[in-house]
Amino acid sequence: MKRILIIDDAATVRLYHRNILEAAGYAVEEAVNGIEALEKVMQTPFDLYVVDINMPKLDGYGFLKEMRRQDIDQAPAIMVSTEAEADDRQRAYRAGANLYLIKPVKPAELLIHVHLLLGEVRA
Amino acid sequence: MAIIYQKKLAVFQGTVTVEEADGLLEWLLLSTNSRVNLGECLNLHSANLQVLMAVKPTIAAWPKDANLCVWLKAALNTNQGE
Amino acid sequence: MNPLLEQFLSEAREFLQDIAEKLMQLEGDPDSTQMMNELFRLVHTLKGNSGLFEFPEMTRVLHAGEDLLDAVRDGRVNYSQELADRLLDAMDFVNLLVDEVELKGSTGAGHAQNAVRLAESLRQLIGSAAVETFDAADTLDSADHKIPDLSELTALPEQLRMALYRGSLNGAELLLVEYCPEPECFFKGEDPFYQVRQIPESVWQSVQSLEPWPQLSKLDAYSCNLVFRALTTALPEELYELFRYTPEQVRIVPVPAIMLVLPQGDSNGGPVYDDFITDALKFLDADDLPGLKASARVLLAISAPSLWLSSALSWLLLVLELDPDNRAAQRTLIASLHTLTAPLWSTVITTIDTVNEDDSKPQLSTTLCIDETQDFDAILQAQREILAQPDSDLWLNGRLTGVASTLAACHRIAGLTDGLPVLSEALAEALAQASASPLRSWLEDYAPQQAEVPSAAMQLVEAAEPANEAVEEESKVQLGRRTEDIYTGPKTLKVDQEKIDLLMGLIGEMVVAKNSLPYLAVKAETQYGVRELSREIKSQYAVINRIAEEMQDAIMQVRMMPVSFIFQRFPRLVRDTSRKLGKEVNLFLEGETTEIDKNIVEALSDPLIHIVRNSLDHGIELPEVRRAAGKPEAGRLTIRATQESDRVYIDISDDGKGIDPKVIKDKAYEKGLIDEATLERLTDQEALNLVFAAGFSTVEVISDLSGRGVGMDVVRNAVEKVNGTVSLESEAGKGTRIRLSLPLSMAVTNVIIVESDNQLFGIPMDMVVETVRIPRSAIHTIKRRQTTVLRNRIVPLLALNDLLALDAEPRTNEDDMLATLVVRINDEHIGILVDDFRETVDIILKPMVGIIGGLGGYAGSALLGDGSVLMVLNPKELV
């Protein structure tokens, strides 16, 4: 079972994503900020990250940069944000995200992307 | 009555509602070689449609209503189940 | 915006907030049945409200939520975190719709799929009872079949198909509608055949049986076994709108133009066109389209028009003309001359690869559906942008590795494996050079920007886009609204109810405070002997008094709302409900401008809806029945509001079948609500009143309309909560009238002060019928109860001292008359003997707290102008 880490300070958003992903058969874990996320990743890396931008302590950009820089994990990461600004997208890409989606991400949309990023061949 | 049953011919008129379906099926089962005249039919409830599709009686006249006619022909002329 | 909608919105928001709060609270206390019941009620009511509007998506989701909570209440399903999560999700969705309604006045049909998904995710938790289980994976699975096999399209005349093909490439998108109604749909009043006939611009129709028809003797005409399909050039929105109520049963799929390219005709002679095929492919490879066209025209000219060959050539020419860059399609078409069978476009489309020049061996091992193709492209585009970021970052290597793993993953799933070994090389090189360029060139080689080479797959994407775009556009609008300040100046000022309540409380205190001035005036004169000052205080008091009263009135006015707020819902409710029931009902609304306090209006809305539904459901008969009974076919339902002094009456009367007291009695006995002795003794009116008893519901089968067991007792409780009363009159065969009697306002209570055993008590005036003095001689003892006769009515008498357990006899005045306060309790008049009457005052009633709060008999306390505390009695509990 592929493992996905949801990093978001908003419980509702975490639940939202968790529901979608779990329903599709993924093992989901949560972190409420970048620091907690890094701690989790250092224990065991995940197959995919769904990262919010604005979070207390360490934000999504910081988390991704740190993870990429320290070679903690290089698995695909989706950055999820409410901002549709091109600047933010570029910033996310620079920080190490592999995809940038606008909230609220529709379940089917999220699933297809997750599916593709995990390179899973359907049965 | 939206369906007038003659000896070997059922004449559909105006709107044929869902309630007619049982009677129609019964009549079709009782009389062999029966025919239906849809000429004056304007609306046909799905329940009646499927009775016609299943029993496949001879269509003596197709509806004058163009939209109904085209759909009915699609349903009754190619009557293959899956 | 129409006030009803406005009302709905603000109510919906409150409900949603309450629902969320309750869900949270339940997490801490999952076994609280009270909380669960309250939660159920909230969702139930919100669903009912939404049903009054055209918000099918909202209703669908709320309905599922309601069913789920119902299951929890009944113990069929256990409360769980998961359940709370899903409900919260569902409520988020409802909130989203509420936002949209506020913004646009309606909800778009675009939410239908989400509504279905959410409703299913809720129903899934009900378990065995679930109609369909939802699995997110299903979405993807069904996506696999998105490009339907439409070989039957050969049934369409070639000319028509060619015209459609031309139109489709010119933007008149062709959609396939596939409608598979559920077997029991006829019982829900649906007529799928009628429905599909409303599909606009349909160019092709098909009706088939879902399962093969059974033996005719076993045929069930009322179980729908049909599958409808149609091709149409209508707009997707029109179709979503048309199938709005059954989105889960309908598939609307864009049909790529190429699907229409189906050569047909006589395959006479067999495949003898090999020379042509070789030449044609050469032309194609050399990009010599004119040459290919010329060659095709020559062959077409010498072939009989009825041949399959001629048809294929005509199509080839058409494709060359209209879609000259679609090499894959052209190639496939030419290749089909080998076999003389129409190409299976549904496979071809998905296996086209832009880089692939070898058409004999499709490169993609697995295929992508439209959505995936689109998202695949989006991911590639994102990687391109990532690789365009500066190389100077410290975490560059991590970023590059991330890109490489992303590219590997999605190429693998797309079946594009050729580039994968090279990809690792490119990554190694990129890491060594600390530069993104090796990966960039890899992308150039293995996934060039598709915009430069349009392929059939790309067109597919485009074809699929309009609908999606509309949805995205929609969500953007909503996002924009949340984050930005699209502020349209409101005509009315919305004020938080709490602020009004605060004002109300303050004015109440002011009224009380000003009441102290007369005392002060008296004190000034008697105690300090300053008569002048006393008079001045009195005149100032008059001014303050007037202002305070006006202020009070003004604030009360703010809180007053016309009952039309609730009445407005009824025409629609009655129309829809009666239609569902197959009844004819004429609704008459009277006194809509009657105003009443907001709290009361709000408290009234549920009970009224319930009463009206009851009336429609159980009161008014079916037209046949009415005709047989000699009544007009259309029933009459009247809702009338009238104001009489400080009370508002709302009467709901129908001319239906009425209530048979005997049935009520039997039912109550059956349910153990009354014993045999009571059964014998009850009068008809008393029997009718039993419908208000807790646990009583006259109809065994819980109907869809009246809801589930929210009985008349709930109505009574809701009305009594705002100091109202409800009464019922009914005559079997003639009809039923339910009367709600309500206070005009609930903020200020008008009480009469009475004296008994040297103490003062207040009694709410809304319970007092009259105050009389009765000569001791007019008191009779009947069956050991003291009674008297007032206006031809026997009125039992009770001494307040006895009721309060005060050890004193009621005092008479000098004429040996007893002061008697006649109060109305459950429509019965009762005389309460007190020592004396005092004035009436307006007070702000404060509920009792602490130990006294637990005692029945007290409605609360109030501060009087002289600073003393008045205990206000609740005769209803006292008696």
PDB file of N, CA, C and O in Angstrom, chain C residues 143-186:
ATOM      1  N   ALA C 143     -13.850   5.882 -15.653  1.00  0.00           N
ATOM      2  CA  ALA C 143     -13.179   6.767 -16.583  1.00  0.00           C
ATOM      3  C   ALA C 143     -12.547   5.963 -17.716  1.00  0.00           C
ATOM      4  O   ALA C 143     -12.421   6.436 -18.832  1.00  0.00           O
ATOM      5  N   ASP C 144     -12.171   4.733 -17.392  1.00  0.00           N
ATOM      6  CA  ASP C 144     -11.575   3.883 -18.423  1.00  0.00           C
ATOM      7  C   ASP C 144     -12.493   3.698 -19.613  1.00  0.00           C
ATOM      8  O   ASP C 144     -12.041   3.508 -20.725  1.00  0.00           O
ATOM      9  N   HIS C 145     -13.764   3.691 -19.321  1.00  0.00           N
ATOM     10  CA  HIS C 145     -14.701   3.403 -20.405  1.00  0.00           C
ATOM     11  C   HIS C 145     -15.241   4.684 -20.993  1.00  0.00           C
ATOM     12  O   HIS C 145     -16.279   4.705 -21.605  1.00  0.00           O
ATOM     13  N   LYS C 146     -14.516   5.719 -20.782  1.00  0.00           N
ATOM     14  CA  LYS C 146     -15.074   7.003 -21.179  1.00  0.00           C
ATOM     15  C   LYS C 146     -15.297   7.125 -22.672  1.00  0.00           C
ATOM     16  O   LYS C 146     -16.199   7.802 -23.093  1.00  0.00           O
ATOM     17  N   ILE C 147     -14.437   6.486 -23.446  1.00  0.00           N
ATOM     18  CA  ILE C 147     -14.674   6.562 -24.879  1.00  0.00           C
ATOM     19  C   ILE C 147     -15.477   5.334 -25.268  1.00  0.00           C
ATOM     20  O   ILE C 147     -14.985   4.221 -25.241  1.00  0.00           O
ATOM     21  N   PRO C 148     -16.719   5.547 -25.562  1.00  0.00           N
ATOM     22  CA  PRO C 148     -17.599   4.406 -25.784  1.00  0.00           C
ATOM     23  C   PRO C 148     -17.390   3.803 -27.158  1.00  0.00           C
ATOM     24  O   PRO C 148     -16.890   4.466 -28.072  1.00  0.00           O
ATOM     25  N   ASP C 149     -17.753   2.588 -27.267  1.00  0.00           N
ATOM     26  CA  ASP C 149     -17.723   1.954 -28.565  1.00  0.00           C
ATOM     27  C   ASP C 149     -19.003   2.362 -29.283  1.00  0.00           C
ATOM     28  O   ASP C 149     -20.090   2.059 -28.847  1.00  0.00           O
ATOM     29  N   LEU C 150     -18.839   3.053 -30.354  1.00  0.00           N
ATOM     30  CA  LEU C 150     -20.028   3.560 -31.030  1.00  0.00           C
ATOM     31  C   LEU C 150     -20.130   3.028 -32.455  1.00  0.00           C
ATOM     32  O   LEU C 150     -20.486   3.739 -33.373  1.00  0.00           O
ATOM     33  N   SER C 151     -19.772   1.758 -32.605  1.00  0.00           N
ATOM     34  CA  SER C 151     -19.824   1.195 -33.950  1.00  0.00           C
ATOM     35  C   SER C 151     -21.251   1.241 -34.491  1.00  0.00           C
ATOM     36  O   SER C 151     -21.454   1.245 -35.699  1.00  0.00           O
ATOM     37  N   GLU C 152     -22.215   1.315 -33.567  1.00  0.00           N
ATOM     38  CA  GLU C 152     -23.601   1.393 -34.040  1.00  0.00           C
ATOM     39  C   GLU C 152     -23.871   2.675 -34.804  1.00  0.00           C
ATOM     40  O   GLU C 152     -24.910   2.826 -35.441  1.00  0.00           O
ATOM     41  N   LEU C 153     -22.967   3.599 -34.697  1.00  0.00           N
ATOM     42  CA  LEU C 153     -23.184   4.866 -35.384  1.00  0.00           C
ATOM     43  C   LEU C 153     -23.265   4.681 -36.899  1.00  0.00           C
ATOM     44  O   LEU C 153     -23.712   5.572 -37.613  1.00  0.00           O
ATOM     45  N   THR C 154     -22.837   3.519 -37.358  1.00  0.00           N
ATOM     46  CA  THR C 154     -22.974   3.264 -38.788  1.00  0.00           C
ATOM     47  C   THR C 154     -24.433   3.350 -39.210  1.00  0.00           C
ATOM     48  O   THR C 154     -24.744   3.520 -40.380  1.00  0.00           O
ATOM     49  N   ALA C 155     -25.320   3.215 -38.233  1.00  0.00           N
ATOM     50  CA  ALA C 155     -26.742   3.318 -38.538  1.00  0.00           C
ATOM     51  C   ALA C 155     -27.099   4.729 -39.015  1.00  0.00           C
ATOM     52  O   ALA C 155     -28.107   4.923 -39.678  1.00  0.00           O
ATOM     53  N   LEU C 156     -26.266   5.674 -38.661  1.00  0.00           N
ATOM     54  CA  LEU C 156     -26.532   7.041 -39.121  1.00  0.00           C
ATOM     55  C   LEU C 156     -26.113   7.159 -40.576  1.00  0.00           C
ATOM     56  O   LEU C 156     -25.057   6.665 -40.961  1.00  0.00           O
ATOM     57  N   PRO C 157     -26.905   7.842 -41.374  1.00  0.00           N
ATOM     58  CA  PRO C 157     -26.527   8.013 -42.787  1.00  0.00           C
ATOM     59  C   PRO C 157     -25.158   8.673 -42.888  1.00  0.00           C
ATOM     60  O   PRO C 157     -24.822   9.548 -42.092  1.00  0.00           O
ATOM     61  N   GLU C 158     -24.390   8.224 -43.832  1.00  0.00           N
ATOM     62  CA  GLU C 158     -23.028   8.732 -43.988  1.00  0.00           C
ATOM     63  C   GLU C 158     -23.008  10.250 -44.170  1.00  0.00           C
ATOM     64  O   GLU C 158     -22.158  10.943 -43.604  1.00  0.00           O
ATOM     65  N   GLN C 159     -23.968  10.747 -44.924  1.00  0.00           N
ATOM     66  CA  GLN C 159     -24.009  12.201 -45.154  1.00  0.00           C
ATOM     67  C   GLN C 159     -24.125  12.953 -43.831  1.00  0.00           C
ATOM     68  O   GLN C 159     -23.449  13.932 -43.601  1.00  0.00           O
ATOM     69  N   LEU C 160     -25.015  12.433 -42.989  1.00  0.00           N
ATOM     70  CA  LEU C 160     -25.233  13.073 -41.694  1.00  0.00           C
ATOM     71  C   LEU C 160     -23.963  13.009 -40.853  1.00  0.00           C
ATOM     72  O   LEU C 160     -23.554  13.983 -40.229  1.00  0.00           O
ATOM     73  N   ARG C 161     -23.333  11.845 -40.858  1.00  0.00           N
ATOM     74  CA  ARG C 161     -22.111  11.704 -40.067  1.00  0.00           C
ATOM     75  C   ARG C 161     -21.039  12.673 -40.551  1.00  0.00           C
ATOM     76  O   ARG C 161     -20.290  13.248 -39.775  1.00  0.00           O
ATOM     77  N   MET C 162     -20.968  12.800 -41.883  1.00  0.00           N
ATOM     78  CA  MET C 162     -19.957  13.714 -42.430  1.00  0.00           C
ATOM     79  C   MET C 162     -20.254  15.152 -41.989  1.00  0.00           C
ATOM     80  O   MET C 162     -19.343  15.909 -41.641  1.00  0.00           O
ATOM     81  N   ALA C 163     -21.524  15.500 -42.025  1.00  0.00           N
ATOM     82  CA  ALA C 163     -21.910  16.856 -41.609  1.00  0.00           C
ATOM     83  C   ALA C 163     -21.566  17.053 -40.134  1.00  0.00           C
ATOM     84  O   ALA C 163     -21.049  18.099 -39.725  1.00  0.00           O
ATOM     85  N   LEU C 164     -21.833  16.037 -39.325  1.00  0.00           N
ATOM     86  CA  LEU C 164     -21.542  16.143 -37.894  1.00  0.00           C
ATOM     87  C   LEU C 164     -20.043  16.228 -37.650  1.00  0.00           C
ATOM     88  O   LEU C 164     -19.578  16.958 -36.782  1.00  0.00           O
ATOM     89  N   TYR C 165     -19.308  15.463 -38.428  1.00  0.00           N
ATOM     90  CA  TYR C 165     -17.859  15.467 -38.289  1.00  0.00           C
ATOM     91  C   TYR C 165     -17.316  16.871 -38.557  1.00  0.00           C
ATOM     92  O   TYR C 165     -16.541  17.431 -37.796  1.00  0.00           O
ATOM     93  N   ARG C 166     -17.848  17.434 -39.662  1.00  0.00           N
ATOM     94  CA  ARG C 166     -17.429  18.783 -40.036  1.00  0.00           C
ATOM     95  C   ARG C 166     -17.807  19.754 -38.902  1.00  0.00           C
ATOM     96  O   ARG C 166     -16.991  20.558 -38.451  1.00  0.00           O
ATOM     97  N   GLY C 167     -19.021  19.619 -38.433  1.00  0.00           N
ATOM     98  CA  GLY C 167     -19.513  20.512 -37.368  1.00  0.00           C
ATOM     99  C   GLY C 167     -18.692  20.357 -36.105  1.00  0.00           C
ATOM    100  O   GLY C 167     -18.305  21.325 -35.461  1.00  0.00           O
ATOM    101  N   SER C 168     -18.394  19.118 -35.783  1.00  0.00           N
ATOM    102  CA  SER C 168     -17.686  18.835 -34.553  1.00  0.00           C
ATOM    103  C   SER C 168     -16.292  19.458 -34.567  1.00  0.00           C
ATOM    104  O   SER C 168     -15.839  20.023 -33.583  1.00  0.00           O
ATOM    105  N   LEU C 169     -15.632  19.357 -35.721  1.00  0.00           N
ATOM    106  CA  LEU C 169     -14.307  19.971 -35.810  1.00  0.00           C
ATOM    107  C   LEU C 169     -14.404  21.489 -35.790  1.00  0.00           C
ATOM    108  O   LEU C 169     -13.455  22.181 -35.479  1.00  0.00           O
ATOM    109  N   ASN C 170     -15.585  21.980 -36.134  1.00  0.00           N
ATOM    110  CA  ASN C 170     -15.786  23.426 -36.080  1.00  0.00           C
ATOM    111  C   ASN C 170     -16.323  23.889 -34.737  1.00  0.00           C
ATOM    112  O   ASN C 170     -16.831  24.987 -34.602  1.00  0.00           O
ATOM    113  N   GLY C 171     -16.300  23.003 -33.796  1.00  0.00           N
ATOM    114  CA  GLY C 171     -16.660  23.439 -32.444  1.00  0.00           C
ATOM    115  C   GLY C 171     -18.039  23.006 -31.977  1.00  0.00           C
ATOM    116  O   GLY C 171     -18.398  23.247 -30.827  1.00  0.00           O
ATOM    117  N   ALA C 172     -18.840  22.406 -32.836  1.00  0.00           N
ATOM    118  CA  ALA C 172     -20.149  21.924 -32.372  1.00  0.00           C
ATOM    119  C   ALA C 172     -19.940  20.547 -31.749  1.00  0.00           C
ATOM    120  O   ALA C 172     -20.082  19.526 -32.395  1.00  0.00           O
ATOM    121  N   GLU C 173     -19.552  20.565 -30.520  1.00  0.00           N
ATOM    122  CA  GLU C 173     -19.161  19.326 -29.866  1.00  0.00           C
ATOM    123  C   GLU C 173     -20.311  18.327 -29.788  1.00  0.00           C
ATOM    124  O   GLU C 173     -21.443  18.687 -29.505  1.00  0.00           O
ATOM    125  N   LEU C 174     -19.949  17.102 -30.052  1.00  0.00           N
ATOM    126  CA  LEU C 174     -20.950  16.051 -30.031  1.00  0.00           C
ATOM    127  C   LEU C 174     -20.868  15.325 -28.682  1.00  0.00           C
ATOM    128  O   LEU C 174     -19.785  14.994 -28.217  1.00  0.00           O
ATOM    129  N   LEU C 175     -22.022  15.134 -28.083  1.00  0.00           N
ATOM    130  CA  LEU C 175     -22.009  14.465 -26.783  1.00  0.00           C
ATOM    131  C   LEU C 175     -22.835  13.193 -26.837  1.00  0.00           C
ATOM    132  O   LEU C 175     -23.874  13.138 -27.512  1.00  0.00           O
ATOM    133  N   LEU C 176     -22.375  12.209 -26.122  1.00  0.00           N
ATOM    134  CA  LEU C 176     -23.154  10.989 -25.992  1.00  0.00           C
ATOM    135  C   LEU C 176     -23.810  11.004 -24.632  1.00  0.00           C
ATOM    136  O   LEU C 176     -23.165  11.223 -23.606  1.00  0.00           O
ATOM    137  N   VAL C 177     -25.116  10.806 -24.624  1.00  0.00           N
ATOM    138  CA  VAL C 177     -25.840  10.716 -23.362  1.00  0.00           C
ATOM    139  C   VAL C 177     -26.240   9.260 -23.185  1.00  0.00           C
ATOM    140  O   VAL C 177     -26.836   8.671 -24.086  1.00  0.00           O
ATOM    141  N   GLU C 178     -25.858   8.710 -22.064  1.00  0.00           N
ATOM    142  CA  GLU C 178     -26.275   7.341 -21.800  1.00  0.00           C
ATOM    143  C   GLU C 178     -27.030   7.343 -20.490  1.00  0.00           C
ATOM    144  O   GLU C 178     -26.503   7.787 -19.467  1.00  0.00           O
ATOM    145  N   TYR C 179     -28.252   6.926 -20.519  1.00  0.00           N
ATOM    146  CA  TYR C 179     -29.129   7.053 -19.356  1.00  0.00           C
ATOM    147  C   TYR C 179     -29.622   5.661 -19.002  1.00  0.00           C
ATOM    148  O   TYR C 179     -30.291   5.013 -19.792  1.00  0.00           O
ATOM    149  N   CYS C 180     -29.265   5.251 -17.831  1.00  0.00           N
ATOM    150  CA  CYS C 180     -29.656   3.918 -17.382  1.00  0.00           C
ATOM    151  C   CYS C 180     -30.509   4.089 -16.126  1.00  0.00           C
ATOM    152  O   CYS C 180     -29.984   4.086 -15.013  1.00  0.00           O
ATOM    153  N   PRO C 181     -31.801   4.274 -16.262  1.00  0.00           N
ATOM    154  CA  PRO C 181     -32.659   4.562 -15.103  1.00  0.00           C
ATOM    155  C   PRO C 181     -32.673   3.391 -14.148  1.00  0.00           C
ATOM    156  O   PRO C 181     -32.498   2.244 -14.564  1.00  0.00           O
ATOM    157  N   GLU C 182     -32.862   3.701 -12.874  1.00  0.00           N
ATOM    158  CA  GLU C 182     -32.914   2.603 -11.903  1.00  0.00           C
ATOM    159  C   GLU C 182     -34.237   1.852 -12.058  1.00  0.00           C
ATOM    160  O   GLU C 182     -35.235   2.429 -12.491  1.00  0.00           O
ATOM    161  N   PRO C 183     -34.241   0.558 -11.714  1.00  0.00           N
ATOM    162  CA  PRO C 183     -35.426  -0.264 -11.975  1.00  0.00           C
ATOM    163  C   PRO C 183     -36.703   0.297 -11.337  1.00  0.00           C
ATOM    164  O   PRO C 183     -37.769   0.235 -11.932  1.00  0.00           O
ATOM    165  N   GLU C 184     -36.574   0.889 -10.148  1.00  0.00           N
ATOM    166  CA  GLU C 184     -37.788   1.321  -9.449  1.00  0.00           C
ATOM    167  C   GLU C 184     -38.188   2.756  -9.771  1.00  0.00           C
ATOM    168  O   GLU C 184     -39.025   3.339  -9.092  1.00  0.00           O
ATOM    169  N   CYS C 185     -37.601   3.308 -10.835  1.00  0.00           N
ATOM    170  CA  CYS C 185     -37.814   4.739 -11.087  1.00  0.00           C
ATOM    171  C   CYS C 185     -39.267   5.090 -11.375  1.00  0.00           C
ATOM    172  O   CYS C 185     -39.715   6.183 -11.085  1.00  0.00           O
ATOM    173  N   PHE C 186     -40.031   4.147 -11.909  1.00  0.00           N
ATOM    174  CA  PHE C 186     -41.432   4.474 -12.230  1.00  0.00           C
ATOM    175  C   PHE C 186     -42.200   4.816 -10.958  1.00  0.00           C
ATOM    176  O   PHE C 186     -43.125   5.610 -10.965  1.00  0.00           O
TER     177      PHE C 186
END
